[in-house]
Amino acid sequence: MGEWDGYGDGTGEGTNVGSMVGFSDGSRLKDGNAGAGYTLRALGGKTVRRAGPLGIADNNEAEMAALKGLFNLLLLWDRAKPATEPRCKALIFSDSAGCIGYLVLGWKTAVNKKLARETRKLFHLARKKFHLRLYWI
């Protein structure tokens, strides 16, 4: 059984109403340990929450790791949905202006280059599958 088994609301009717909504956040402690977390509320009401430690990292890397995880989760959802479902809206909220600037506006980033590139690649893949909007909060 996969993450999105039971896709939809169980009524057998299409669930492409409204938007999917995701929130991401990363944080670093004074000792240098960091963590990332994200939540996605999908169409049909299923909510998935993930959080985990990253080890030694800075706050911006934690923020980027949270966005990467959220984009991965969106793409998992897309693979599990019926092929006949059209693209839906996905609204993603982050409090990292730097990460959003890197992804959307091409800003430079101090984040680990491998992590930044992987996240950008997932962002662009997700934009092909969803009407994706990133919001800085």
mmCIF file of N, CA and C in Angstrom:
data_model
loop_
_atom_site.group_PDB
_atom_site.id
_atom_site.type_symbol
_atom_site.label_atom_id
_atom_site.label_comp_id
_atom_site.label_asym_id
_atom_site.label_seq_id
_atom_site.Cartn_x
_atom_site.Cartn_y
_atom_site.Cartn_z
ATOM 1 N N MET A 1 0.848 -1.172 0.000
ATOM 2 C CA MET A 1 0.000 0.000 0.000
ATOM 3 C C MET A 1 0.895 1.237 0.000
ATOM 4 N N GLY A 2 0.582 2.183 -0.856
ATOM 5 C CA GLY A 2 1.399 3.381 -0.970
ATOM 6 C C GLY A 2 0.853 4.541 -0.166
ATOM 7 N N GLU A 3 1.597 5.629 -0.198
ATOM 8 C CA GLU A 3 1.257 6.844 0.535
ATOM 9 C C GLU A 3 -0.141 7.348 0.198
ATOM 10 N N TRP A 4 -0.536 7.227 -1.070
ATOM 11 C CA TRP A 4 -1.801 7.827 -1.509
ATOM 12 C C TRP A 4 -2.831 6.790 -1.895
ATOM 13 N N ASP A 5 -2.698 5.541 -1.431
ATOM 14 C CA ASP A 5 -3.761 4.568 -1.668
ATOM 15 C C ASP A 5 -5.041 5.118 -1.050
ATOM 16 N N GLY A 6 -6.139 4.872 -1.692
ATOM 17 C CA GLY A 6 -7.389 5.440 -1.212
ATOM 18 C C GLY A 6 -7.555 6.869 -1.696
ATOM 19 N N TYR A 7 -6.892 7.193 -2.799
ATOM 20 C CA TYR A 7 -6.990 8.523 -3.393
ATOM 21 C C TYR A 7 -8.436 8.977 -3.434
ATOM 22 N N GLY A 8 -8.651 10.208 -3.126
ATOM 23 C CA GLY A 8 -9.981 10.801 -3.221
ATOM 24 C C GLY A 8 -10.750 10.695 -1.924
ATOM 25 N N ASP A 9 -12.031 10.936 -2.028
ATOM 26 C CA ASP A 9 -12.853 11.025 -0.820
ATOM 27 C C ASP A 9 -13.691 9.777 -0.581
ATOM 28 N N GLY A 10 -13.479 8.748 -1.378
ATOM 29 C CA GLY A 10 -14.200 7.500 -1.162
ATOM 30 C C GLY A 10 -15.575 7.454 -1.797
ATOM 31 N N THR A 11 -16.009 8.522 -2.438
ATOM 32 C CA THR A 11 -17.348 8.537 -3.028
ATOM 33 C C THR A 11 -17.343 8.004 -4.444
ATOM 34 N N GLY A 12 -16.155 7.871 -5.041
ATOM 35 C CA GLY A 12 -16.075 7.453 -6.428
ATOM 36 C C GLY A 12 -16.225 8.622 -7.381
ATOM 37 N N GLU A 13 -16.487 9.796 -6.858
ATOM 38 C CA GLU A 13 -16.623 10.985 -7.690
ATOM 39 C C GLU A 13 -15.258 11.656 -7.820
ATOM 40 N N GLY A 14 -15.066 12.447 -8.868
ATOM 41 C CA GLY A 14 -13.819 13.184 -9.046
ATOM 42 C C GLY A 14 -13.564 14.101 -7.863
ATOM 43 N N THR A 15 -12.309 14.260 -7.532
ATOM 44 C CA THR A 15 -11.955 15.065 -6.363
ATOM 45 C C THR A 15 -11.234 16.343 -6.751
ATOM 46 N N ASN A 16 -11.233 16.683 -8.024
ATOM 47 C CA ASN A 16 -10.476 17.852 -8.457
ATOM 48 C C ASN A 16 -11.269 19.130 -8.205
ATOM 49 N N VAL A 17 -11.495 19.408 -6.944
ATOM 50 C CA VAL A 17 -12.205 20.610 -6.530
ATOM 51 C C VAL A 17 -11.303 21.337 -5.549
ATOM 52 N N GLY A 18 -11.095 22.625 -5.762
ATOM 53 C CA GLY A 18 -10.264 23.371 -4.833
ATOM 54 C C GLY A 18 -8.793 23.180 -5.105
ATOM 55 N N SER A 19 -8.007 23.298 -4.039
ATOM 56 C CA SER A 19 -6.560 23.264 -4.164
ATOM 57 C C SER A 19 -5.935 22.354 -3.129
ATOM 58 N N MET A 20 -4.778 21.849 -3.489
ATOM 59 C CA MET A 20 -3.937 21.182 -2.508
ATOM 60 C C MET A 20 -3.155 22.288 -1.804
ATOM 61 N N VAL A 21 -2.864 22.106 -0.537
ATOM 62 C CA VAL A 21 -2.175 23.130 0.234
ATOM 63 C C VAL A 21 -1.033 22.487 0.996
ATOM 64 N N GLY A 22 0.155 23.096 0.886
ATOM 65 C CA GLY A 22 1.317 22.578 1.589
ATOM 66 C C GLY A 22 2.029 23.666 2.366
ATOM 67 N N PHE A 23 2.592 23.268 3.491
ATOM 68 C CA PHE A 23 3.384 24.165 4.332
ATOM 69 C C PHE A 23 4.723 23.501 4.600
ATOM 70 N N SER A 24 5.797 24.279 4.565
ATOM 71 C CA SER A 24 7.114 23.719 4.855
ATOM 72 C C SER A 24 7.853 24.657 5.802
ATOM 73 N N ASP A 25 8.742 24.070 6.597
ATOM 74 C CA ASP A 25 9.577 24.869 7.488
ATOM 75 C C ASP A 25 10.811 24.071 7.863
ATOM 76 N N GLY A 26 11.879 24.782 8.075
ATOM 77 C CA GLY A 26 13.124 24.195 8.541
ATOM 78 C C GLY A 26 13.672 25.045 9.661
ATOM 79 N N SER A 27 14.489 24.435 10.505
ATOM 80 C CA SER A 27 15.026 25.166 11.646
ATOM 81 C C SER A 27 16.363 24.568 12.062
ATOM 82 N N ARG A 28 17.194 25.423 12.654
ATOM 83 C CA ARG A 28 18.501 25.005 13.156
ATOM 84 C C ARG A 28 18.609 25.391 14.620
ATOM 85 N N LEU A 29 19.117 24.472 15.413
ATOM 86 C CA LEU A 29 19.346 24.741 16.827
ATOM 87 C C LEU A 29 20.714 25.387 17.034
ATOM 88 N N LYS A 30 20.940 25.911 18.215
ATOM 89 C CA LYS A 30 22.223 26.556 18.527
ATOM 90 C C LYS A 30 23.400 25.602 18.407
ATOM 91 N N ASP A 31 23.159 24.305 18.654
ATOM 92 C CA ASP A 31 24.253 23.329 18.568
ATOM 93 C C ASP A 31 24.573 22.919 17.126
ATOM 94 N N GLY A 32 23.826 23.462 16.141
ATOM 95 C CA GLY A 32 24.094 23.179 14.734
ATOM 96 C C GLY A 32 23.207 22.116 14.129
ATOM 97 N N ASN A 33 22.491 21.366 14.961
ATOM 98 C CA ASN A 33 21.566 20.360 14.430
ATOM 99 C C ASN A 33 20.338 21.048 13.847
ATOM 100 N N ALA A 34 19.848 20.476 12.768
ATOM 101 C CA ALA A 34 18.712 21.079 12.066
ATOM 102 C C ALA A 34 17.660 20.021 11.768
ATOM 103 N N GLY A 35 16.482 20.492 11.441
ATOM 104 C CA GLY A 35 15.393 19.606 11.064
ATOM 105 C C GLY A 35 14.495 20.276 10.049
ATOM 106 N N ALA A 36 13.707 19.458 9.372
ATOM 107 C CA ALA A 36 12.787 19.964 8.360
ATOM 108 C C ALA A 36 11.440 19.276 8.536
ATOM 109 N N GLY A 37 10.381 20.025 8.244
ATOM 110 C CA GLY A 37 9.047 19.465 8.322
ATOM 111 C C GLY A 37 8.159 20.053 7.251
ATOM 112 N N TYR A 38 7.148 19.287 6.870
ATOM 113 C CA TYR A 38 6.202 19.767 5.867
ATOM 114 C C TYR A 38 4.895 19.020 6.016
ATOM 115 N N THR A 39 3.831 19.666 5.581
ATOM 116 C CA THR A 39 2.478 19.122 5.633
ATOM 117 C C THR A 39 1.823 19.368 4.287
ATOM 118 N N LEU A 40 1.113 18.380 3.788
ATOM 119 C CA LEU A 40 0.359 18.527 2.546
ATOM 120 C C LEU A 40 -1.060 18.038 2.772
ATOM 121 N N ARG A 41 -2.013 18.931 2.503
ATOM 122 C CA ARG A 41 -3.433 18.552 2.525
ATOM 123 C C ARG A 41 -3.849 18.389 1.077
ATOM 124 N N ALA A 42 -4.133 17.163 0.713
ATOM 125 C CA ALA A 42 -4.432 16.837 -0.677
ATOM 126 C C ALA A 42 -5.926 16.951 -0.950
ATOM 127 N N LEU A 43 -6.255 16.879 -2.224
ATOM 128 C CA LEU A 43 -7.655 16.850 -2.619
ATOM 129 C C LEU A 43 -8.296 15.628 -1.991
ATOM 130 N N GLY A 44 -9.520 15.751 -1.574
ATOM 131 C CA GLY A 44 -10.186 14.654 -0.907
ATOM 132 C C GLY A 44 -9.971 14.675 0.590
ATOM 133 N N GLY A 45 -9.125 15.584 1.079
ATOM 134 C CA GLY A 45 -8.981 15.788 2.505
ATOM 135 C C GLY A 45 -7.853 15.064 3.204
ATOM 136 N N LYS A 46 -7.141 14.153 2.527
ATOM 137 C CA LYS A 46 -6.052 13.446 3.192
ATOM 138 C C LYS A 46 -4.914 14.414 3.499
ATOM 139 N N THR A 47 -4.428 14.348 4.740
ATOM 140 C CA THR A 47 -3.315 15.187 5.155
ATOM 141 C C THR A 47 -2.140 14.304 5.515
ATOM 142 N N VAL A 48 -0.973 14.641 4.975
ATOM 143 C CA VAL A 48 0.257 13.916 5.282
ATOM 144 C C VAL A 48 1.236 14.903 5.895
ATOM 145 N N ARG A 49 1.817 14.498 7.019
ATOM 146 C CA ARG A 49 2.801 15.330 7.717
ATOM 147 C C ARG A 49 4.106 14.554 7.823
ATOM 148 N N ARG A 50 5.202 15.240 7.582
ATOM 149 C CA ARG A 50 6.526 14.639 7.691
ATOM 150 C C ARG A 50 7.458 15.607 8.412
ATOM 151 N N ALA A 51 8.345 15.058 9.216
ATOM 152 C CA ALA A 51 9.373 15.855 9.882
ATOM 153 C C ALA A 51 10.530 14.937 10.204
ATOM 154 N N GLY A 52 11.711 15.507 10.226
ATOM 155 C CA GLY A 52 12.857 14.681 10.571
ATOM 156 C C GLY A 52 14.111 15.480 10.777
ATOM 157 N N PRO A 53 15.088 14.860 11.421
ATOM 158 C CA PRO A 53 16.366 15.520 11.656
ATOM 159 C C PRO A 53 17.231 15.509 10.400
ATOM 160 N N LEU A 54 18.057 16.528 10.263
ATOM 161 C CA LEU A 54 18.972 16.628 9.127
ATOM 162 C C LEU A 54 20.436 16.502 9.551
ATOM 163 N N GLY A 55 20.680 16.492 10.852
ATOM 164 C CA GLY A 55 22.064 16.532 11.323
ATOM 165 C C GLY A 55 22.552 17.971 11.324
ATOM 166 N N ILE A 56 23.842 18.151 11.175
ATOM 167 C CA ILE A 56 24.421 19.495 11.177
ATOM 168 C C ILE A 56 24.110 20.177 9.841
ATOM 169 N N ALA A 57 23.429 21.290 9.914
ATOM 170 C CA ALA A 57 23.057 22.065 8.723
ATOM 171 C C ALA A 57 22.694 23.474 9.177
ATOM 172 N N ASP A 58 22.663 24.410 8.246
ATOM 173 C CA ASP A 58 22.217 25.752 8.619
ATOM 174 C C ASP A 58 20.708 25.873 8.374
ATOM 175 N N ASN A 59 20.149 26.988 8.816
ATOM 176 C CA ASN A 59 18.708 27.179 8.721
ATOM 177 C C ASN A 59 18.223 27.161 7.275
ATOM 178 N N ASN A 60 18.979 27.781 6.361
ATOM 179 C CA ASN A 60 18.555 27.819 4.961
ATOM 180 C C ASN A 60 18.539 26.423 4.336
ATOM 181 N N GLU A 61 19.501 25.580 4.717
ATOM 182 C CA GLU A 61 19.494 24.204 4.218
ATOM 183 C C GLU A 61 18.279 23.445 4.753
ATOM 184 N N ALA A 62 17.927 23.707 6.006
ATOM 185 C CA ALA A 62 16.738 23.073 6.580
ATOM 186 C C ALA A 62 15.478 23.528 5.846
ATOM 187 N N GLU A 63 15.392 24.804 5.537
ATOM 188 C CA GLU A 63 14.241 25.325 4.783
ATOM 189 C C GLU A 63 14.164 24.672 3.399
ATOM 190 N N MET A 64 15.309 24.563 2.723
ATOM 191 C CA MET A 64 15.335 23.974 1.383
ATOM 192 C C MET A 64 14.992 22.487 1.448
ATOM 193 N N ALA A 65 15.481 21.792 2.465
ATOM 194 C CA ALA A 65 15.167 20.367 2.615
ATOM 195 C C ALA A 65 13.669 20.156 2.827
ATOM 196 N N ALA A 66 13.033 21.049 3.563
ATOM 197 C CA ALA A 66 11.584 20.946 3.771
ATOM 198 C C ALA A 66 10.837 21.127 2.453
ATOM 199 N N LEU A 67 11.235 22.091 1.652
ATOM 200 C CA LEU A 67 10.596 22.287 0.345
ATOM 201 C C LEU A 67 10.837 21.086 -0.562
ATOM 202 N N LYS A 68 12.039 20.546 -0.539
ATOM 203 C CA LYS A 68 12.336 19.365 -1.356
ATOM 204 C C LYS A 68 11.411 18.212 -0.970
ATOM 205 N N GLY A 69 11.251 17.984 0.316
ATOM 206 C CA GLY A 69 10.363 16.925 0.768
ATOM 207 C C GLY A 69 8.925 17.148 0.333
ATOM 208 N N LEU A 70 8.483 18.383 0.400
ATOM 209 C CA LEU A 70 7.113 18.703 -0.002
ATOM 210 C C LEU A 70 6.905 18.498 -1.501
ATOM 211 N N PHE A 71 7.869 18.906 -2.320
ATOM 212 C CA PHE A 71 7.747 18.681 -3.768
ATOM 213 C C PHE A 71 7.753 17.180 -4.083
ATOM 214 N N ASN A 72 8.579 16.422 -3.371
ATOM 215 C CA ASN A 72 8.575 14.967 -3.536
ATOM 216 C C ASN A 72 7.201 14.391 -3.224
ATOM 217 N N LEU A 73 6.599 14.858 -2.157
ATOM 218 C CA LEU A 73 5.281 14.377 -1.752
ATOM 219 C C LEU A 73 4.217 14.731 -2.795
ATOM 220 N N LEU A 74 4.282 15.934 -3.344
ATOM 221 C CA LEU A 74 3.359 16.314 -4.421
ATOM 222 C C LEU A 74 3.486 15.369 -5.610
ATOM 223 N N LEU A 75 4.714 15.053 -5.979
ATOM 224 C CA LEU A 75 4.938 14.186 -7.133
ATOM 225 C C LEU A 75 4.485 12.753 -6.855
ATOM 226 N N LEU A 76 4.619 12.290 -5.618
ATOM 227 C CA LEU A 76 4.079 10.978 -5.243
ATOM 228 C C LEU A 76 2.563 10.971 -5.402
ATOM 229 N N TRP A 77 1.924 12.039 -4.954
ATOM 230 C CA TRP A 77 0.477 12.142 -5.089
ATOM 231 C C TRP A 77 0.078 12.107 -6.563
ATOM 232 N N ASP A 78 0.821 12.819 -7.391
ATOM 233 C CA ASP A 78 0.501 12.868 -8.815
ATOM 234 C C ASP A 78 0.592 11.485 -9.450
ATOM 235 N N ARG A 79 1.592 10.704 -9.058
ATOM 236 C CA ARG A 79 1.738 9.351 -9.621
ATOM 237 C C ARG A 79 0.611 8.424 -9.175
ATOM 238 N N ALA A 80 0.031 8.688 -8.002
ATOM 239 C CA ALA A 80 -1.013 7.813 -7.467
ATOM 240 C C ALA A 80 -2.412 8.169 -7.949
ATOM 241 N N LYS A 81 -2.605 9.375 -8.453
ATOM 242 C CA LYS A 81 -3.948 9.790 -8.854
ATOM 243 C C LYS A 81 -4.326 9.166 -10.188
ATOM 244 N N PRO A 82 -5.609 9.057 -10.456
ATOM 245 C CA PRO A 82 -6.046 8.528 -11.759
ATOM 246 C C PRO A 82 -5.530 9.399 -12.899
ATOM 247 N N ALA A 83 -5.112 8.759 -13.968
ATOM 248 C CA ALA A 83 -4.550 9.483 -15.109
ATOM 249 C C ALA A 83 -5.544 10.439 -15.739
ATOM 250 N N THR A 84 -6.844 10.197 -15.526
ATOM 251 C CA THR A 84 -7.865 11.046 -16.131
ATOM 252 C C THR A 84 -8.062 12.364 -15.381
ATOM 253 N N GLU A 85 -7.521 12.461 -14.169
ATOM 254 C CA GLU A 85 -7.668 13.704 -13.401
ATOM 255 C C GLU A 85 -6.842 14.812 -14.054
ATOM 256 N N PRO A 86 -7.428 15.980 -14.259
ATOM 257 C CA PRO A 86 -6.659 17.103 -14.822
ATOM 258 C C PRO A 86 -5.727 17.701 -13.772
ATOM 259 N N ARG A 87 -4.866 18.573 -14.221
ATOM 260 C CA ARG A 87 -3.977 19.278 -13.298
ATOM 261 C C ARG A 87 -4.804 20.046 -12.281
ATOM 262 N N CYS A 88 -4.331 20.077 -11.066
ATOM 263 C CA CYS A 88 -5.030 20.842 -10.034
ATOM 264 C C CYS A 88 -4.096 21.911 -9.486
ATOM 265 N N LYS A 89 -4.646 22.772 -8.664
ATOM 266 C CA LYS A 89 -3.850 23.812 -8.025
ATOM 267 C C LYS A 89 -3.113 23.235 -6.835
ATOM 268 N N ALA A 90 -1.902 23.726 -6.621
ATOM 269 C CA ALA A 90 -1.142 23.384 -5.424
ATOM 270 C C ALA A 90 -0.556 24.690 -4.886
ATOM 271 N N LEU A 91 -0.959 25.056 -3.692
ATOM 272 C CA LEU A 91 -0.484 26.270 -3.043
ATOM 273 C C LEU A 91 0.518 25.861 -1.979
ATOM 274 N N ILE A 92 1.730 26.364 -2.093
ATOM 275 C CA ILE A 92 2.812 25.995 -1.176
ATOM 276 C C ILE A 92 3.249 27.239 -0.420
ATOM 277 N N PHE A 93 3.316 27.123 0.907
ATOM 278 C CA PHE A 93 3.685 28.236 1.773
ATOM 279 C C PHE A 93 5.008 27.937 2.467
ATOM 280 N N SER A 94 5.900 28.942 2.472
ATOM 281 C CA SER A 94 7.203 28.825 3.130
ATOM 282 C C SER A 94 7.563 30.177 3.725
ATOM 283 N N ASP A 95 8.304 30.159 4.820
ATOM 284 C CA ASP A 95 8.750 31.428 5.394
ATOM 285 C C ASP A 95 10.173 31.761 4.965
ATOM 286 N N SER A 96 10.669 31.092 3.930
ATOM 287 C CA SER A 96 12.031 31.349 3.453
ATOM 288 C C SER A 96 12.012 32.121 2.140
ATOM 289 N N ALA A 97 12.193 33.423 2.249
ATOM 290 C CA ALA A 97 12.267 34.261 1.048
ATOM 291 C C ALA A 97 13.457 33.851 0.184
ATOM 292 N N GLY A 98 14.549 33.455 0.825
ATOM 293 C CA GLY A 98 15.743 33.049 0.081
ATOM 294 C C GLY A 98 15.512 31.818 -0.767
ATOM 295 N N CYS A 99 14.846 30.815 -0.217
ATOM 296 C CA CYS A 99 14.569 29.591 -0.980
ATOM 297 C C CYS A 99 13.583 29.861 -2.110
ATOM 298 N N ILE A 100 12.547 30.609 -1.818
ATOM 299 C CA ILE A 100 11.569 30.935 -2.860
ATOM 300 C C ILE A 100 12.230 31.779 -3.945
ATOM 301 N N GLY A 101 13.050 32.745 -3.552
ATOM 302 C CA GLY A 101 13.772 33.556 -4.537
ATOM 303 C C GLY A 101 14.668 32.714 -5.425
ATOM 304 N N TYR A 102 15.332 31.730 -4.841
ATOM 305 C CA TYR A 102 16.189 30.836 -5.617
ATOM 306 C C TYR A 102 15.352 30.030 -6.614
ATOM 307 N N LEU A 103 14.254 29.481 -6.152
ATOM 308 C CA LEU A 103 13.435 28.620 -7.002
ATOM 309 C C LEU A 103 12.691 29.381 -8.088
ATOM 310 N N VAL A 104 12.145 30.525 -7.742
ATOM 311 C CA VAL A 104 11.249 31.247 -8.665
ATOM 312 C C VAL A 104 11.963 32.340 -9.449
ATOM 313 N N LEU A 105 12.856 33.063 -8.785
ATOM 314 C CA LEU A 105 13.462 34.244 -9.404
ATOM 315 C C LEU A 105 14.916 34.052 -9.827
ATOM 316 N N GLY A 106 15.473 32.874 -9.544
ATOM 317 C CA GLY A 106 16.854 32.610 -9.949
ATOM 318 C C GLY A 106 17.907 33.270 -9.077
ATOM 319 N N TRP A 107 17.537 33.626 -7.854
ATOM 320 C CA TRP A 107 18.522 34.213 -6.947
ATOM 321 C C TRP A 107 19.639 33.213 -6.689
ATOM 322 N N LYS A 108 20.794 33.744 -6.297
ATOM 323 C CA LYS A 108 21.878 32.884 -5.834
ATOM 324 C C LYS A 108 21.509 32.374 -4.448
ATOM 325 N N THR A 109 22.100 31.240 -4.082
ATOM 326 C CA THR A 109 21.825 30.678 -2.769
ATOM 327 C C THR A 109 23.111 30.210 -2.109
ATOM 328 N N ALA A 110 23.144 30.306 -0.798
ATOM 329 C CA ALA A 110 24.271 29.804 -0.027
ATOM 330 C C ALA A 110 24.045 28.357 0.399
ATOM 331 N N VAL A 111 22.899 27.813 0.064
ATOM 332 C CA VAL A 111 22.543 26.444 0.422
ATOM 333 C C VAL A 111 23.448 25.478 -0.333
ATOM 334 N N ASN A 112 23.731 24.352 0.286
ATOM 335 C CA ASN A 112 24.462 23.263 -0.343
ATOM 336 C C ASN A 112 23.986 23.112 -1.787
ATOM 337 N N LYS A 113 24.898 23.195 -2.730
ATOM 338 C CA LYS A 113 24.528 23.229 -4.163
ATOM 339 C C LYS A 113 23.773 21.984 -4.612
ATOM 340 N N LYS A 114 24.166 20.814 -4.107
ATOM 341 C CA LYS A 114 23.468 19.590 -4.493
ATOM 342 C C LYS A 114 22.014 19.629 -4.032
ATOM 343 N N LEU A 115 21.784 20.001 -2.790
ATOM 344 C CA LEU A 115 20.422 20.119 -2.258
ATOM 345 C C LEU A 115 19.624 21.159 -3.037
ATOM 346 N N ALA A 116 20.238 22.305 -3.310
ATOM 347 C CA ALA A 116 19.544 23.372 -4.034
ATOM 348 C C ALA A 116 19.142 22.921 -5.436
ATOM 349 N N ARG A 117 20.048 22.273 -6.137
ATOM 350 C CA ARG A 117 19.737 21.814 -7.500
ATOM 351 C C ARG A 117 18.672 20.725 -7.506
ATOM 352 N N GLU A 118 18.757 19.795 -6.554
ATOM 353 C CA GLU A 118 17.747 18.738 -6.468
ATOM 354 C C GLU A 118 16.359 19.333 -6.200
ATOM 355 N N THR A 119 16.316 20.312 -5.314
ATOM 356 C CA THR A 119 15.038 20.953 -4.989
ATOM 357 C C THR A 119 14.489 21.711 -6.187
ATOM 358 N N ARG A 120 15.360 22.431 -6.877
ATOM 359 C CA ARG A 120 14.915 23.173 -8.069
ATOM 360 C C ARG A 120 14.382 22.217 -9.130
ATOM 361 N N LYS A 121 15.043 21.079 -9.325
ATOM 362 C CA LYS A 121 14.588 20.102 -10.315
ATOM 363 C C LYS A 121 13.194 19.589 -9.945
ATOM 364 N N LEU A 122 12.987 19.251 -8.673
ATOM 365 C CA LEU A 122 11.671 18.786 -8.228
ATOM 366 C C LEU A 122 10.615 19.873 -8.369
ATOM 367 N N PHE A 123 10.997 21.109 -8.073
ATOM 368 C CA PHE A 123 10.082 22.248 -8.232
ATOM 369 C C PHE A 123 9.605 22.345 -9.682
ATOM 370 N N HIS A 124 10.538 22.253 -10.621
ATOM 371 C CA HIS A 124 10.158 22.358 -12.034
ATOM 372 C C HIS A 124 9.314 21.160 -12.488
ATOM 373 N N LEU A 125 9.613 19.972 -11.975
ATOM 374 C CA LEU A 125 8.769 18.808 -12.287
ATOM 375 C C LEU A 125 7.359 19.007 -11.738
ATOM 376 N N ALA A 126 7.263 19.500 -10.514
ATOM 377 C CA ALA A 126 5.951 19.736 -9.899
ATOM 378 C C ALA A 126 5.167 20.802 -10.666
ATOM 379 N N ARG A 127 5.860 21.813 -11.173
ATOM 380 C CA ARG A 127 5.171 22.855 -11.954
ATOM 381 C C ARG A 127 4.567 22.299 -13.234
ATOM 382 N N LYS A 128 5.148 21.226 -13.770
ATOM 383 C CA LYS A 128 4.582 20.595 -14.967
ATOM 384 C C LYS A 128 3.322 19.798 -14.644
ATOM 385 N N LYS A 129 3.206 19.349 -13.402
ATOM 386 C CA LYS A 129 2.088 18.492 -13.009
ATOM 387 C C LYS A 129 0.949 19.251 -12.339
ATOM 388 N N PHE A 130 1.243 20.415 -11.777
ATOM 389 C CA PHE A 130 0.274 21.183 -10.998
ATOM 390 C C PHE A 130 0.289 22.643 -11.430
ATOM 391 N N HIS A 131 -0.809 23.332 -11.155
ATOM 392 C CA HIS A 131 -0.817 24.791 -11.231
ATOM 393 C C HIS A 131 -0.239 25.237 -9.890
ATOM 394 N N LEU A 132 1.074 25.332 -9.833
ATOM 395 C CA LEU A 132 1.808 25.496 -8.580
ATOM 396 C C LEU A 132 2.094 26.961 -8.282
ATOM 397 N N ARG A 133 1.803 27.368 -7.060
ATOM 398 C CA ARG A 133 2.109 28.728 -6.589
ATOM 399 C C ARG A 133 2.866 28.619 -5.280
ATOM 400 N N LEU A 134 3.963 29.352 -5.178
ATOM 401 C CA LEU A 134 4.728 29.446 -3.936
ATOM 402 C C LEU A 134 4.425 30.779 -3.289
ATOM 403 N N TYR A 135 4.197 30.753 -1.991
ATOM 404 C CA TYR A 135 3.910 31.971 -1.244
ATOM 405 C C TYR A 135 4.888 32.098 -0.079
ATOM 406 N N TRP A 136 5.420 33.282 0.073
ATOM 407 C CA TRP A 136 6.276 33.595 1.224
ATOM 408 C C TRP A 136 5.368 34.116 2.335
ATOM 409 N N ILE A 137 5.490 33.509 3.499
ATOM 410 C CA ILE A 137 4.660 33.930 4.642
ATOM 411 C C ILE A 137 5.532 34.338 5.816
#
